[in-house]
Amino acid sequence: MTRIGNKFLNLKKDKEKALVPFFFAGDPDLKTTYQLVLAAERAGADIIELGIPYSDPLADGPVNQAASARALKNGIRLKDIFSLVEDIRKVSNIPIAFLLYFNCIMQYGMTRFLSDCVSAGVDGLVIPDLPYEERERYKPVFAQYNVDIIPLVTPASKERIKKIVADSGGFVYCVTSSGVTGVRRSFGTDFAAFMRDVAQFTDTPKVLGFGISTPEQVAELKEHAEGVIVGSAIVALMANSNPANLIGDFSGFVALLKSALR
Amino acid sequence: MNRKGYFGDYGGMFVPETLMHSLHELEDAYEASKQDETFQQQKDYYLKEYAGRETPLYYAEEMTKALGGGKVYLKREDLNHTGSHKLNNVIGQMLLAKKMNKTRIIAETGAGMHGVATATVAALFGMKCEVYMGREDVERQGLNVFRMRLLGADVHPVKTGTATLKDATSEAIRDWAANYQDTYYVIGSVVGPHPYPQMVRDFQSVIGRETKRQMLEKEGRLPEYLIACVGGGSNAMGLFYPFAGDADVRMFGVEAAGLGIDTPMHAAAVAKGSPGVLHGMLSYFLQDGDGQILPVHSISAGLDYPGVGPEHAYFHDSKRAAYVAVTDDEAVEAFKFLSRTEGIIPALESAHAVAYAMKMVPGTEKGDIIVVNISGRGDKDVEIVARHMGVDLK
C-alpha cells in the first residue's frame, strides 16, 4: 500500500475527508513548489496532486494551460521534478500524486519512469489521456511498482465504470462534470446517483474533482465523496497573487478549504 | 489491423475519459452507416451533385515534357467544390452528424480548407458551425477566415501554444469534451483517436478508387508511382489506400521540410520524429525526451503539424509507402512551375507533392506512369507566395 492508501485509512478512522490541492510543479519555479507542498501540509492538505507541465494539456482549461506554459518556459524537466520530490521526502511524508499526460511517461521510458517514482517517493499517477482500453496493455508493467494508478470516471462513463475502477489503487478520481479543468459555478450532475454507480463497483476511496473552487462548493459536495480535489482555483490564486504574499495567500485558502470539509 | 483501432502499433484512443463514450457512440454510428443504403446513396448524391465528383485524372502533358521522364497524371482534387479534397470527408461526417441528431458542428483547421468545407456543408444542412483556427493561421490565411464567416461559421482564433493547427485541434477536442451531447466534431484529417483515422481514410478513399478506375480506362494498367503531400495525411491516405494491395504501385508521402530537416524549422514528423501520443493517437511526432511536442514550421499552414496520421506511421514502418520531404523554397518553385507549365495554381500543400515529382520524375523511365495528387487549389496561397518572392501586393 502506498502513502495514499494509508492516508485514507487514517482519515476514515478519524472520520475525516481528504483535501487534495492541485498545482503545477515548477509554477512559477521548483523552489516555490517545494515551499507550497510543505505549506499545504501545514494548512491541512492530506494529499498533494502535482501537475507535470505539458505542451499540449488536452484535458485542461485555460488556467491550467497558462500555468503549464509558465513552468515550461523556465525549462523545467521531469528529472528536476523527481529531485523535487526527493527533497520533499527528506522532510515530509505527505502523499504525492502526479497528474501527467501519457506521452511524458512514454518518452521518459515507462519502466524508468515508474522506478523513479518509487525511488523519489511519488505515490500515485493520474493519467488523463489513458482510458482503460489503453491502460490494459500496460497493466503488467504498472503492477510491478508500488505506485497507484488513479483512474478517472465521469458522469458519462455509465456502463464503463465497472471496468475503469477494476484494480484501482489509491483513489478513484470522480470528475464532477463534462469538459476540461477549470472553475465552474455549478455542475449539473446528480452526485448521489453518480457516486452510487461508482461505489457499486469499488471500495477504493472516491474523490471528486474538476471545477471545485470555493469552500461553499467543498461543503456542498463533501457528503458525496471521501475527498475533494481543488485545482484551477488554486492555480489561478497563485497566478494572481503578489509573489511576496503567495505562500500566505495559498496557505490561507487551503486552510479555508480544509475547514469546509470538517 | 490487429487490435481494434490500431494500424500495427499505431492508433488507439488516448483521450480523456469524458470523450470515450462519444467515441464509442461515433464508432457505432459509423459502422452502422456502412450497411445503411440510404446513407451511402445520400453520400454519393452529394459527392456527385454538390462536390462535383468525379474529379479529372488529367494527363499533364506539358509537365511531362518539361520533366523528361515518365508520364505525369494529376488527380484534380482542387476542382472539388470549396477547392480541395476536404469536402469528400466533410460530406460523409456531416451526414453522420445528422444521423446522430447532433445540432452543433465544430472543426479544427490549419490552412482553412477543412474549415471552409465544414462551414459550407453546415450552411447547406442548416447547422451551427464553429471552427478553431490557430491565430497564426488566421493571420496568414485571412481569405479562408472570411470565407468561413461568409458561410455563417464562427471562427475562434486559438492563441495558446504555437497558435497553429496543433493547438486548434487541442481546443476543438476540449470543446467536444464539454459539449459532446449536442456537438459533432468533424476532424479534417486521418488523425485523432479511433475511429477518426479509419473513417476519414474511408471517406477520402474515393480519390484512390476513382484514380484506379480512371487509370485503367486511360492506360489499361496501374501507375508505377503515387505522390501526395502529408500533413496529417488525408489526401495521401485517400489516394494510397485503394492501392495498398497493389504491390507494384510505389507510394511517396511528401512532408514539409520547411527551412530544411536539419534545422528546427520543419514539420517532417516521419523523417525526424519518433513514436509518441498526441490528440488521442499513438503515431510519429516531433518531440523532446520529456514528451513535450516541439514547435514546427512550414510555409504551408496545412502541413504545419508536428505529427502524422497513425496509418502513415504504419505504412512507413511496414515500408508500404516511402516518406520524403521538400523545403519551403522547393514548394514555392513547384507552385510557380505548375502555374506556368499547366496553368494550374496548386495549394502550397499540394505544391510539396509537385516539388517531389519534379525531383523524381526525370529519373523515371519513359514508360512509367506517375500520379500526383493536387489536393487543393492555390488561390488562398497567392499572397503568401508573393511575400515569399518579395512582391508587395498592396
XYZ file of C-alpha atoms in Angstrom:
656
model
C 0.000 0.000 0.000
C 1.215 3.500 -0.779
C 1.089 6.601 1.402
C -2.219 7.415 -0.330
C -3.870 4.192 0.833
C -2.555 4.683 4.366
C -3.781 8.248 4.416
C -7.339 7.171 3.584
C -7.254 4.503 6.308
C -6.255 7.147 8.857
C -8.829 9.635 7.587
C -11.525 7.021 7.869
C -10.511 6.253 11.438
C -10.685 9.956 12.280
C -13.943 10.376 10.323
C -12.322 12.993 8.135
C -12.312 13.699 4.423
C -9.308 14.308 2.205
C -8.398 17.692 0.827
C -6.292 17.311 -2.299
C -4.884 20.595 -3.576
C -3.565 20.577 -7.120
C -0.916 22.822 -8.616
C 1.870 22.578 -11.156
C 5.415 21.583 -10.360
C 7.611 24.471 -11.430
C 4.932 27.181 -11.428
C 6.476 29.667 -11.057
C 9.625 27.692 -10.081
C 10.605 24.500 -8.263
C 11.773 26.270 -5.120
C 8.290 27.755 -4.705
C 6.684 24.376 -5.399
C 8.757 22.901 -2.565
C 7.550 25.608 -0.193
C 3.938 25.249 -1.367
C 3.856 21.497 -0.736
C 5.062 21.952 2.828
C 2.776 24.942 3.384
C -0.186 22.938 2.078
C 0.576 20.143 4.522
C 0.746 22.590 7.420
C -2.553 24.174 6.313
C -4.330 20.818 6.415
C -3.924 19.292 2.957
C -3.986 15.497 3.012
C -2.625 14.571 -0.404
C -0.817 16.717 -2.975
C -1.600 16.374 -6.646
C 1.257 17.820 -8.647
C 0.693 18.704 -12.274
C 3.556 17.883 -14.610
C 3.773 20.735 -17.119
C 2.953 19.659 -20.658
C 2.991 21.374 -24.026
C -0.463 20.103 -25.052
C -2.672 19.526 -21.995
C -5.864 18.272 -23.688
C -7.926 17.845 -20.538
C -7.076 21.250 -19.119
C -8.805 24.602 -19.305
C -7.136 28.000 -19.817
C -5.948 28.483 -16.212
C -4.001 25.224 -16.105
C -2.770 25.655 -19.675
C -1.264 29.001 -18.744
C 0.375 27.579 -15.601
C 1.792 24.688 -17.586
C 3.207 27.092 -20.156
C 4.752 29.281 -17.408
C 6.563 26.287 -15.929
C 7.772 25.059 -19.307
C 9.086 28.479 -20.187
C 11.501 28.096 -17.280
C 12.873 24.960 -18.926
C 11.560 22.525 -16.322
C 12.400 18.843 -16.938
C 10.877 15.698 -15.488
C 14.144 14.727 -13.797
C 14.099 18.041 -11.877
C 10.603 17.252 -10.632
C 11.768 13.862 -9.366
C 14.586 15.640 -7.494
C 11.984 17.987 -6.008
C 10.008 15.033 -4.659
C 13.215 13.520 -3.233
C 13.860 16.794 -1.403
C 10.299 16.897 -0.060
C 10.629 13.308 1.153
C 13.537 14.337 3.407
C 11.109 16.399 5.484
C 7.579 15.187 4.727
C 5.565 12.050 4.233
C 2.554 13.720 2.649
C 1.209 11.511 -0.156
C 2.038 12.870 -3.607
C 0.351 12.009 -6.899
C 1.443 13.255 -10.301
C -1.069 14.334 -12.907
C 0.574 13.927 -16.268
C -0.140 13.117 -19.894
C 0.791 9.724 -21.193
C 3.373 10.959 -23.694
C 5.574 12.224 -20.843
C 5.750 8.696 -19.414
C 6.212 7.101 -22.808
C 9.125 9.311 -23.831
C 10.833 9.141 -20.430
C 10.528 5.360 -20.676
C 7.808 3.578 -18.751
C 9.951 1.362 -16.506
C 12.471 4.134 -15.879
C 9.604 6.462 -15.036
C 7.922 4.055 -12.629
C 11.139 3.127 -10.866
C 11.996 6.831 -10.485
C 8.526 7.348 -8.972
C 9.208 4.640 -6.417
C 12.705 5.809 -5.548
C 11.750 9.502 -5.338
C 8.580 8.819 -3.342
C 5.735 9.502 -5.802
C 2.702 7.521 -4.645
C 0.195 7.775 -7.446
C -0.380 8.736 -11.062
C -3.365 10.370 -12.694
C -3.007 9.979 -16.464
C -5.964 11.781 -18.062
C -5.393 10.512 -21.597
C -5.001 6.825 -20.741
C -8.519 5.324 -20.668
C -8.853 1.707 -19.572
C -8.843 0.435 -23.150
C -5.247 1.655 -23.496
C -4.253 1.106 -19.845
C -4.950 -2.615 -20.192
C -1.838 -3.093 -22.294
C 0.472 -1.504 -19.703
C -1.128 -3.109 -16.660
C 1.531 -5.812 -16.188
C 4.225 -3.125 -16.055
C 2.282 -0.867 -13.678
C 1.656 -3.860 -11.421
C 5.382 -4.301 -10.754
C 5.700 -0.951 -8.984
C 4.183 0.311 -5.763
C 2.541 3.291 -7.449
C -1.229 3.775 -7.500
C -2.717 4.191 -10.956
C -5.635 6.500 -10.208
C -8.475 6.087 -12.696
C -10.874 8.826 -13.776
C -14.609 8.268 -14.031
C -17.104 10.829 -15.289
C -20.893 11.068 -15.133
C -20.835 9.986 -18.807
C -18.850 6.808 -18.038
C -22.017 4.842 -17.072
C -21.542 1.239 -18.192
C -17.783 1.793 -18.382
C -17.429 2.426 -14.636
C -17.028 -1.235 -13.690
C -14.045 -1.744 -15.982
C -12.495 1.612 -15.139
C -12.389 1.050 -11.388
C -11.372 -2.599 -11.501
C -7.999 -2.931 -9.715
C -7.969 0.796 -8.929
C -5.449 1.955 -6.379
C -5.175 5.000 -4.157
C -8.444 6.638 -5.039
C -10.913 6.952 -7.875
C -10.889 10.394 -9.425
C -14.558 11.224 -9.940
C -14.932 14.017 -12.483
C -17.750 16.359 -11.468
C -18.995 17.224 -14.939
C -18.131 17.162 -18.627
C -15.446 19.347 -20.119
C -11.945 20.299 -19.085
C -10.460 21.524 -15.814
C -11.468 24.984 -14.691
C -13.661 26.856 -12.269
C -17.382 26.117 -12.529
C -20.270 27.898 -10.907
C -22.454 24.791 -10.892
C -22.145 21.192 -12.036
C -25.496 19.913 -13.296
C -24.671 16.435 -12.038
C -26.760 14.154 -9.828
C -23.937 13.383 -7.436
C -25.836 10.939 -5.267
C -26.624 8.749 -8.275
C -23.161 9.146 -9.829
C -21.327 8.193 -6.649
C -23.696 5.294 -6.030
C -22.842 3.995 -9.511
C -19.139 4.151 -8.689
C -19.474 2.710 -5.184
C -21.314 -0.260 -6.610
C -18.087 -1.487 -8.212
C -15.299 -0.479 -5.861
C -14.367 0.123 -2.242
C -11.477 2.365 -3.277
C -11.979 5.876 -1.834
C -13.735 8.266 -4.192
C -12.508 11.807 -4.626
C -14.380 14.487 -6.569
C -12.525 16.909 -8.788
C -12.808 19.305 -11.793
C -14.169 22.777 -11.238
C -14.446 22.697 -7.431
C -13.254 26.140 -6.472
C -14.850 27.552 -3.313
C -15.218 26.460 0.331
C -19.003 26.574 -0.264
C -18.755 24.033 -3.091
C -16.465 21.867 -0.958
C -19.012 21.905 1.857
C -21.814 21.071 -0.561
C -20.013 18.138 -2.171
C -18.254 16.580 0.817
C -21.111 14.225 1.733
C -20.744 12.514 -1.666
C -17.090 11.508 -1.515
C -14.096 10.639 0.653
C -12.344 13.765 -0.519
C -12.198 16.667 -2.956
C -9.588 17.996 -5.345
C -9.282 21.738 -5.785
C -7.109 22.691 -8.759
C -7.761 25.595 -11.088
C -8.898 27.876 -8.249
C -5.548 27.369 -6.512
C -3.599 27.733 -9.738
C -5.468 30.971 -10.504
C -4.842 32.277 -6.981
C -1.143 31.619 -7.470
C -1.123 33.351 -10.842
C -2.833 36.433 -9.419
C -1.027 36.606 -6.081
C 1.711 39.086 -5.304
C 4.870 36.893 -5.076
C 5.658 38.288 -1.596
C 2.272 37.086 -0.272
C 1.997 33.908 -2.317
C 2.709 31.358 0.416
C 0.467 33.197 2.886
C -2.443 33.568 0.428
C -2.106 29.968 -0.614
C -1.961 28.626 2.955
C -4.983 30.696 3.947
C -7.034 29.336 1.043
C -6.015 25.720 1.709
C -6.951 26.134 5.395
C -10.368 27.526 4.419
C -10.986 24.595 2.087
C -9.979 22.104 4.763
C -12.256 23.683 7.347
C -15.124 23.423 4.849
C -14.524 19.655 4.805
C -14.905 19.303 8.555
C -5.267 -4.005 -38.164
C -4.679 -6.431 -35.288
C -6.077 -4.702 -32.223
C -9.225 -2.664 -32.599
C -8.419 0.885 -33.621
C -4.780 0.131 -34.356
C -2.725 0.061 -37.548
C 0.126 -2.202 -36.494
C 1.456 -0.474 -33.372
C -0.168 2.883 -34.133
C -3.507 4.498 -33.471
C -5.607 3.830 -30.373
C -7.843 6.059 -28.272
C -5.680 8.152 -25.954
C -8.289 10.670 -24.850
C -9.780 11.828 -21.560
C -12.485 9.573 -20.166
C -15.090 12.274 -20.848
C -14.758 11.578 -24.573
C -14.735 7.794 -24.534
C -18.495 7.478 -24.527
C -18.760 9.833 -27.512
C -16.077 7.972 -29.444
C -17.829 4.658 -28.956
C -21.108 6.248 -29.987
C -19.438 7.626 -33.124
C -17.841 4.281 -33.895
C -21.209 2.531 -33.658
C -22.891 5.136 -35.868
C -20.085 4.915 -38.413
C -20.149 1.116 -38.543
C -23.933 1.194 -38.968
C -23.663 3.740 -41.802
C -21.556 1.309 -43.844
C -24.550 -1.028 -44.121
C -27.079 1.793 -44.465
C -28.054 2.076 -48.127
C -29.836 5.398 -47.683
C -26.726 6.848 -46.077
C -24.500 5.610 -48.888
C -26.877 6.927 -51.533
C -27.006 10.331 -49.873
C -23.226 10.442 -49.636
C -22.850 9.534 -53.313
C -25.509 12.070 -54.251
C -23.729 14.955 -52.517
C -20.317 13.875 -53.797
C -21.622 13.925 -57.370
C -24.172 16.709 -57.428
C -22.741 19.062 -54.817
C -18.990 18.456 -54.720
C -18.844 17.863 -58.470
C -17.195 14.445 -58.449
C -15.681 12.670 -60.139
C -12.609 14.854 -60.422
C -10.471 14.511 -63.558
C -7.345 12.409 -63.715
C -5.585 14.791 -66.033
C -2.632 13.863 -68.227
C -0.183 16.724 -67.630
C 1.487 16.656 -70.990
C 3.401 19.907 -70.581
C 4.713 18.948 -67.170
C 5.655 15.533 -68.561
C 7.618 17.172 -71.400
C 9.282 19.616 -69.053
C 10.460 16.893 -66.672
C 11.552 14.428 -69.356
C 10.733 11.147 -67.610
C 7.568 9.108 -67.179
C 4.019 10.244 -67.872
C 2.598 12.516 -65.202
C -1.096 12.496 -64.332
C -2.638 14.967 -61.926
C -5.577 13.934 -59.762
C -7.555 17.156 -59.731
C -8.959 17.295 -56.180
C -8.565 21.066 -56.466
C -11.634 21.017 -58.706
C -13.930 19.844 -55.925
C -16.416 22.394 -54.656
C -14.657 24.527 -51.986
C -11.334 23.923 -53.705
C -9.845 20.882 -52.072
C -10.236 17.209 -51.222
C -11.505 18.170 -47.759
C -15.139 18.154 -48.865
C -15.065 14.367 -49.518
C -14.622 13.713 -45.826
C -16.835 16.533 -44.604
C -19.842 15.307 -46.612
C -19.511 11.864 -45.048
C -19.065 13.121 -41.496
C -21.813 15.737 -41.716
C -24.302 13.132 -42.923
C -23.235 11.059 -39.938
C -23.702 14.055 -37.624
C -27.228 14.492 -38.947
C -27.947 10.821 -38.484
C -26.718 11.070 -34.893
C -29.066 14.050 -34.311
C -26.235 16.419 -33.445
C -27.131 20.072 -33.904
C -23.808 21.807 -33.431
C -20.692 21.221 -35.543
C -17.119 22.003 -34.561
C -13.927 21.623 -36.566
C -10.242 22.492 -36.443
C -8.488 23.922 -39.436
C -4.938 24.722 -40.490
C -4.862 26.440 -43.862
C -8.612 26.851 -43.610
C -9.635 24.423 -46.353
C -11.185 21.946 -43.929
C -12.834 24.797 -42.049
C -14.304 26.154 -45.282
C -15.543 22.711 -46.338
C -17.164 22.187 -42.927
C -18.721 25.668 -42.867
C -20.043 25.013 -46.385
C -21.878 21.806 -45.576
C -23.064 23.251 -42.251
C -24.629 26.110 -44.231
C -26.238 23.619 -46.603
C -27.600 21.455 -43.783
C -28.612 24.430 -41.644
C -26.355 23.505 -38.733
C -24.485 25.769 -36.323
C -20.754 25.651 -37.049
C -17.731 26.781 -35.043
C -14.185 26.459 -36.330
C -10.993 26.562 -34.280
C -8.002 28.004 -36.082
C -4.571 28.947 -34.761
C -4.113 32.699 -34.536
C -1.028 32.497 -36.728
C -3.058 30.709 -39.394
C -5.921 33.203 -39.039
C -3.369 35.834 -39.957
C -1.738 34.035 -42.860
C -4.988 32.628 -44.325
C -7.250 35.650 -43.974
C -9.142 34.839 -47.165
C -10.324 31.486 -45.835
C -11.291 33.050 -42.486
C -13.539 35.470 -44.337
C -14.987 32.658 -46.462
C -15.919 30.710 -43.324
C -17.576 33.760 -41.799
C -19.479 34.433 -45.038
C -20.765 30.880 -44.824
C -22.118 31.620 -41.365
C -19.481 29.893 -39.223
C -17.869 31.348 -36.116
C -14.079 31.245 -36.332
C -12.290 31.102 -32.987
C -8.610 32.127 -33.167
C -6.548 29.916 -30.836
C -3.752 31.780 -29.097
C -2.285 29.021 -26.934
C 0.874 27.018 -27.618
C 2.222 27.618 -31.108
C -1.120 29.117 -32.275
C -1.300 26.760 -35.282
C -3.132 23.580 -36.336
C -1.910 21.538 -33.356
C -3.392 23.979 -30.867
C -6.587 24.420 -32.881
C -7.023 20.635 -32.730
C -6.473 20.591 -28.954
C -9.018 23.360 -28.499
C -11.603 21.551 -30.641
C -11.106 18.396 -28.553
C -11.626 20.431 -25.353
C -14.819 21.930 -26.771
C -16.061 18.466 -27.670
C -15.351 17.177 -24.157
C -17.542 19.935 -22.741
C -20.338 19.790 -25.320
C -20.412 16.228 -26.605
C -24.130 15.854 -26.029
C -25.239 18.089 -28.900
C -21.930 18.560 -30.708
C -20.291 16.612 -33.516
C -16.538 17.112 -34.035
C -15.592 16.917 -37.722
C -11.872 16.063 -37.778
C -10.272 17.088 -41.050
C -7.502 14.560 -41.438
C -6.607 10.922 -40.809
C -5.590 11.839 -37.267
C -7.101 11.740 -33.785
C -8.459 8.849 -31.769
C -10.116 5.799 -33.294
C -12.454 5.732 -35.250
C -11.410 9.012 -36.929
C -8.266 7.895 -38.808
C -10.136 4.940 -40.271
C -13.328 6.849 -41.005
C -11.609 9.830 -42.652
C -9.499 7.429 -44.709
C -12.634 5.623 -45.879
C -14.340 8.876 -46.861
C -11.207 10.078 -48.679
C -10.613 6.741 -50.407
C -12.921 7.941 -53.168
C -9.773 9.685 -54.500
C -7.835 6.447 -54.913
C -10.794 4.403 -56.124
C -11.535 6.918 -58.867
C -7.866 7.196 -59.777
C -7.614 3.454 -60.148
C -10.669 3.220 -62.368
C -9.683 6.255 -64.449
C -6.159 4.936 -64.887
C -7.433 1.572 -66.075
C -9.691 3.366 -68.559
C -6.960 5.661 -69.853
C -3.898 3.429 -69.737
C -5.286 -0.035 -69.168
C -2.946 -0.525 -66.230
C -1.996 0.804 -62.815
C 0.600 3.553 -62.300
C 4.141 2.911 -61.066
C 4.134 5.827 -58.627
C 1.721 7.794 -56.471
C 2.793 11.087 -54.907
C 0.868 13.127 -52.342
C 1.683 15.651 -49.643
C 1.369 14.664 -45.981
C 0.454 16.921 -43.083
C -1.950 14.778 -41.108
C -2.123 12.843 -44.358
C -5.757 12.606 -45.501
C -5.321 13.324 -49.204
C -2.354 10.963 -49.309
C -4.171 8.156 -47.487
C -7.245 8.715 -49.654
C -5.111 8.184 -52.751
C -2.877 5.420 -51.351
C -5.299 3.194 -49.530
C -7.128 1.653 -52.516
C -3.693 0.790 -53.970
C -2.324 -0.672 -50.728
C -2.762 -4.225 -52.003
C -1.132 -3.467 -55.380
C 2.455 -4.268 -54.505
C 3.891 -2.827 -57.735
C 2.482 0.635 -57.102
C 5.061 2.661 -55.182
C 3.800 5.450 -52.945
C 5.504 8.606 -51.794
C 4.223 10.783 -48.988
C 5.809 14.241 -49.076
C 6.289 16.023 -45.773
C 7.150 19.664 -45.194
C 10.888 20.211 -44.745
C 10.335 23.923 -44.054
C 13.738 25.588 -43.929
C 15.398 22.144 -44.012
C 15.034 18.976 -41.956
C 18.405 19.587 -40.336
C 17.120 22.851 -38.885
C 14.464 23.055 -36.133
C 12.162 24.783 -38.633
C 10.333 21.926 -40.358
C 7.281 19.686 -39.941
C 8.678 16.343 -41.110
C 7.250 14.062 -38.419
C 8.064 10.786 -40.140
C 11.565 11.820 -41.226
C 12.636 13.304 -37.903
C 10.032 12.286 -35.320
C 9.512 9.264 -33.089
C 6.518 7.310 -31.789
C 4.506 9.235 -29.224
C 0.975 10.175 -28.219
C -0.917 13.350 -29.039
C -4.505 14.169 -29.979
C -5.679 10.734 -28.996
C -3.355 8.733 -31.248
C -0.086 6.883 -30.998
C 1.924 7.878 -34.051
C 5.076 9.715 -35.149
C 5.593 13.125 -33.539
C 8.286 15.757 -33.318
C 9.017 15.893 -29.585
C 11.721 16.073 -26.955
C 12.886 13.437 -24.434
C 10.238 14.517 -21.894
C 7.454 14.114 -24.446
C 6.945 17.847 -24.976
C 5.735 18.453 -28.512
C 8.150 20.650 -30.461
C 7.137 23.751 -32.397
C 7.147 23.073 -36.136
C 7.299 25.180 -39.266
C 6.075 25.044 -42.822
C 5.214 27.772 -45.302
C 2.059 25.742 -45.822
C -0.355 26.069 -42.903
C -1.991 22.760 -43.815
C 1.276 20.849 -43.343
C 2.302 22.771 -40.228
C 1.553 19.909 -37.823
C 4.020 18.041 -35.562
C 2.606 14.582 -36.256
C 1.141 12.338 -38.901
C -1.864 10.009 -39.059
C -1.255 6.576 -37.484
C -1.810 4.638 -40.691
C 1.023 6.584 -42.316
C 3.244 5.614 -39.367
C 2.266 2.032 -40.097
C 2.870 2.403 -43.859
C 6.279 3.852 -43.035
C 7.323 1.077 -40.662
C 5.999 -1.639 -42.960
C 7.672 0.123 -45.912
C 4.400 0.157 -47.865
C 4.986 3.854 -48.564
C 8.118 5.976 -48.562
C 8.152 9.352 -46.833
C 10.252 12.172 -48.209
C 10.391 15.898 -47.522
C 10.685 19.080 -49.583
C 11.521 22.572 -48.371
C 9.505 25.802 -48.446
C 11.671 27.057 -51.315
C 11.183 23.893 -53.353
C 7.430 24.043 -52.765
C 7.274 27.657 -53.941
C 9.285 26.755 -57.059
C 6.822 23.935 -57.752
C 3.907 26.313 -57.157
C 5.293 28.578 -59.886
C 6.261 25.660 -62.140
C 2.800 24.098 -62.234
C 1.173 27.502 -62.720
C 3.371 28.221 -65.752
C 3.519 24.788 -67.374
C -0.048 23.585 -66.898
C -1.958 26.719 -65.950
C -2.887 25.126 -62.644
C -2.162 27.014 -59.432
C -1.884 24.359 -56.733
C -2.292 24.840 -52.997
C 1.070 25.207 -51.252
C 0.352 21.865 -49.590
C -0.092 20.164 -52.984
C 2.937 22.070 -54.316
C 5.021 19.887 -51.986
C 3.862 16.826 -53.942
C 4.588 18.607 -57.234
C 8.057 19.542 -55.950
C 8.870 15.934 -55.201
C 7.593 14.924 -58.646
C 9.966 17.494 -60.142
C 12.871 15.794 -58.376
C 11.812 12.244 -59.046
C 10.188 12.122 -62.470
C 13.335 12.973 -64.503
C 14.849 9.754 -63.137
C 11.911 7.548 -64.142
C 11.539 5.508 -67.337
C 9.601 6.970 -70.277
C 7.017 4.239 -69.942
C 6.394 4.853 -66.253
C 3.214 6.475 -65.012
C 3.213 8.871 -62.074
C 0.084 10.196 -60.357
C 0.431 13.409 -58.357
C -2.444 14.370 -56.106
C -3.333 18.035 -56.461
C -5.205 18.104 -53.184
C -6.275 21.734 -53.390
C -6.135 24.917 -55.367
C -3.739 27.730 -54.608
C -5.864 30.885 -54.548
C -5.576 31.031 -50.774
C -1.765 30.978 -51.024
C -1.149 33.648 -53.634
C -0.449 36.303 -51.007
C 1.987 34.086 -49.091
C 3.864 33.173 -52.244
C 4.031 36.825 -53.295
C 5.514 37.666 -49.897
C 7.966 34.777 -50.190
C 9.034 36.161 -53.599
C 9.377 39.650 -52.140
C 6.462 41.036 -54.160
C 4.304 43.713 -52.484
C 0.645 43.278 -53.458
C -0.522 46.455 -51.739
